[in-house]
Rosetta silent file (secondary structure, phi, psi, omega in degrees, C-alpha in Angstrom):
SEQUENCE: MAGLDLQYEALDDGQTVARELVKDYRAAAGGYPAATSDSLMFGRLDGSSALAGLLDEVEQIVSDDLEYAHRRLSGVESALEDVRSNVKKAEKASTVAAA
SCORE:     score description
SCORE:     0.000 S_00000001
   1 L     0.000   45.043  151.768  -94.510   69.346   88.011 S_00000001
   2 L   -43.844  166.674  121.912  -91.961   66.126   87.305 S_00000001
   3 L    81.196   45.677  165.847  -91.298   64.619   85.001 S_00000001
   4 L  -135.059   41.557  139.583  -90.778   67.756   82.156 S_00000001
   5 L   -45.606  -58.593 -179.045  -87.275   67.566   81.250 S_00000001
   6 H   -72.703  -72.660 -109.481  -88.501   66.595   77.779 S_00000001
   7 H  -119.008  -22.779  174.407  -91.221   69.425   76.854 S_00000001
   8 H   -65.564  -68.944  159.456  -87.784   71.623   78.668 S_00000001
   9 H   -30.209 -101.763 -169.505  -85.948   69.699   75.952 S_00000001
  10 H    -4.205  -61.891  155.468  -88.406   70.284   72.776 S_00000001
  11 H    -3.344  -78.324  159.337  -88.302   73.907   73.992 S_00000001
  12 H   -60.699  -65.695  141.404  -85.001   74.077   73.504 S_00000001
  13 H    15.447  -94.990 -163.131  -85.236   72.360   70.527 S_00000001
  14 H   -57.011  -57.849 -171.280  -88.224   74.422   69.454 S_00000001
  15 H   -80.424  -34.399 -160.437  -85.385   78.330   70.233 S_00000001
  16 H   -60.412  -70.804  166.849  -82.922   76.413   68.174 S_00000001
  17 H   -39.705  -89.660 -158.813  -84.832   75.941   64.846 S_00000001
  18 H   -56.308   -6.640 -179.208  -86.552   79.125   64.571 S_00000001
  19 H   -67.934  -76.096  157.188  -82.706   81.323   66.289 S_00000001
  20 H    25.946  -99.957  175.649  -81.805   79.865   63.065 S_00000001
  21 H   -37.295  -76.205 -177.325  -84.958   80.367   60.598 S_00000001
  22 H     8.060  -80.835  153.220  -84.095   83.653   61.875 S_00000001
  23 H   -55.087  -41.738  161.661  -80.867   84.126   61.298 S_00000001
  24 H   -31.966  -65.314  177.524  -81.666   82.580   57.267 S_00000001
  25 H   -43.421  -42.287 -179.705  -84.259   84.836   57.095 S_00000001
  26 H  -106.131  -15.770  136.946  -82.733   88.050   57.732 S_00000001
  27 H   -52.000  -24.006  154.382  -79.652   86.763   55.731 S_00000001
  28 H   -75.164  -55.506 -167.135  -81.842   86.266   52.739 S_00000001
  29 L   -70.080   16.024 -133.824  -83.504   89.630   53.101 S_00000001
  30 L  -121.358  -20.186  175.196  -79.995   91.387   53.647 S_00000001
  31 L   -88.370  -44.432 -139.356  -80.523   91.255   48.950 S_00000001
  32 L  -128.004  177.976  -32.977  -83.366   92.143   48.615 S_00000001
  33 L   -13.962  158.862   71.749  -85.088   94.900   47.495 S_00000001
  34 L    19.931  165.201  131.530  -82.249   94.771   44.485 S_00000001
  35 L   -85.720  127.685  172.609  -81.288   98.997   43.401 S_00000001
  36 L   -14.141  140.147  176.414  -83.899   99.780   41.399 S_00000001
  37 L   -69.580  160.329   92.398  -83.991   98.184   38.071 S_00000001
  38 L   -90.901  113.472 -169.895  -83.164   99.724   34.871 S_00000001
  39 L   -17.594  -26.850  159.994  -84.108   99.232   31.851 S_00000001
  40 L   -33.640  -64.857 -119.913  -80.699   99.642   30.564 S_00000001
  41 L   -80.835  -23.501  131.329  -79.612   96.363   32.053 S_00000001
  42 L   -56.491   42.514  166.272  -82.501   94.537   28.974 S_00000001
  43 L    39.596 -140.360  165.646  -80.707   95.614   26.415 S_00000001
  44 L   -89.714  -23.593  158.331  -82.644   96.492   23.411 S_00000001
  45 L    15.763  146.569  175.561  -86.065   94.429   23.855 S_00000001
  46 L   -81.829  164.158 -127.361  -89.446   96.352   23.404 S_00000001
  47 L   -40.074   68.996  153.468  -90.911   97.519   27.165 S_00000001
  48 H   -60.732  -56.331  179.649  -87.295   96.459   28.897 S_00000001
  49 H   -54.294  -29.374  155.618  -88.961   99.441   31.043 S_00000001
  50 H   -67.846  -63.136 -172.004  -91.805   97.743   32.029 S_00000001
  51 H   -87.385   29.665  106.813  -90.209   94.556   32.823 S_00000001
  52 H   -30.266  -51.752 -173.110  -87.413   96.647   34.708 S_00000001
  53 H   -86.509   -1.059  166.998  -90.666   97.888   36.966 S_00000001
  54 L   -96.752  -14.105 -177.622  -92.150   94.514   37.343 S_00000001
  55 L   -80.904  -24.815  171.942  -88.859   93.509   37.959 S_00000001
  56 L   -88.406  -32.670  175.388  -88.470   96.366   41.179 S_00000001
  57 L   -94.122  -25.129  163.651  -91.851   95.110   41.916 S_00000001
  58 H   -41.040  -40.688 -171.240  -91.096   91.287   41.881 S_00000001
  59 H   -80.903   14.580 -170.435  -87.822   92.625   44.517 S_00000001
  60 H  -129.302  -55.165  170.527  -90.170   94.487   46.911 S_00000001
  61 H   -27.150  -71.602  142.550  -92.540   91.567   47.226 S_00000001
  62 L     9.184  -93.615 -162.696  -89.119   89.162   47.649 S_00000001
  63 H   -34.530  -54.288 -160.511  -88.511   91.563   50.719 S_00000001
  64 H   -61.357  -17.330 -107.062  -92.057   92.436   52.278 S_00000001
  65 H  -153.407  -99.823  131.624  -92.450   88.379   52.394 S_00000001
  66 H    29.651 -127.752  130.629  -89.148   87.977   53.924 S_00000001
  67 H   -23.522  -61.781 -138.809  -89.589   90.717   56.254 S_00000001
  68 H   -79.944  -56.309 -167.254  -93.344   89.705   57.193 S_00000001
  69 H   -27.475  -55.601  -97.194  -91.432   85.704   57.952 S_00000001
  70 H  -103.980  -42.996 -155.879  -88.408   87.100   59.710 S_00000001
  71 H   -81.245  -38.942 -171.794  -90.259   88.579   62.423 S_00000001
  72 H   -43.702  -27.702  165.260  -93.397   85.627   62.648 S_00000001
  73 H   -76.486  -67.521 -132.326  -90.270   83.526   63.237 S_00000001
  74 H   -65.820  -53.919 -177.305  -88.216   86.012   65.550 S_00000001
  75 H   -40.236  -67.512  164.587  -91.974   86.048   67.270 S_00000001
  76 H   -54.690  -38.014  165.502  -92.085   81.894   67.846 S_00000001
  77 H   -84.832    8.641  163.604  -88.765   82.206   69.753 S_00000001
  78 L  -122.975  176.726  -96.979  -90.121   84.828   72.401 S_00000001
  79 L     1.343  -91.080  109.454  -92.686   82.716   72.495 S_00000001
  80 H    63.808 -100.273  154.111  -90.894   80.085   72.841 S_00000001
  81 H   -26.639  -56.853 -173.391  -89.060   81.923   75.946 S_00000001
  82 H   -64.888  -46.788 -148.459  -92.680   82.982   77.640 S_00000001
  83 H  -101.504   -2.593   79.939  -93.322   79.695   78.066 S_00000001
  84 H     0.952  -89.889 -162.442  -90.139   78.291   79.407 S_00000001
  85 H   -94.262   -8.913  105.783  -90.905   80.551   81.885 S_00000001
  86 H     6.631  -94.449  157.780  -93.917   80.093   82.492 S_00000001
  87 H   -18.912  -55.247  155.094  -93.627   76.507   82.731 S_00000001
  88 H   -61.646   -8.755 -141.234  -91.006   77.461   85.467 S_00000001
  89 H  -134.015  -48.618  146.383  -92.749   79.186   87.570 S_00000001
  90 H   -33.752  -55.155 -147.923  -96.084   76.709   87.733 S_00000001
  91 H   -60.759  -90.713  174.263  -93.204   74.275   88.689 S_00000001
  92 H    -0.795  -72.498 -168.829  -91.677   76.557   91.740 S_00000001
  93 H   -43.339  -40.738  165.933  -95.759   77.342   92.381 S_00000001
  94 H   -45.831  -72.823 -156.663  -96.197   73.340   92.768 S_00000001
  95 H   -45.222  -55.328 -171.447  -93.253   72.684   94.329 S_00000001
  96 H   -75.624  -63.595  156.012  -94.023   75.150   97.149 S_00000001
  97 H   -28.612  -11.282  150.350  -97.808   74.343   97.222 S_00000001
  98 H  -114.109    8.715 -178.327  -96.927   71.381   98.155 S_00000001
  99 L   -90.636    0.000    0.000  -94.535   71.715  100.682 S_00000001
């Protein structure tokens, strides 16, 4: 299975990008969800309690989405490693079979 150098490099590049994105998403997710919002943060606005509740909901949605992205990107990184391993096994098997 000659000529796989380019594919290995592409796998390495993909893993590197996925690894960096995993770190970025993990860092971004660290701030979510924030502490429970309090209506006092909105002063004397009518409906400040409802606004604080909505803010809590938004914080939780952002947190869930960031965690989902983090898990998916971690899976991509892992899958690329599996592809690399399987290609190496196939390459080794073809070398043995050719001998």
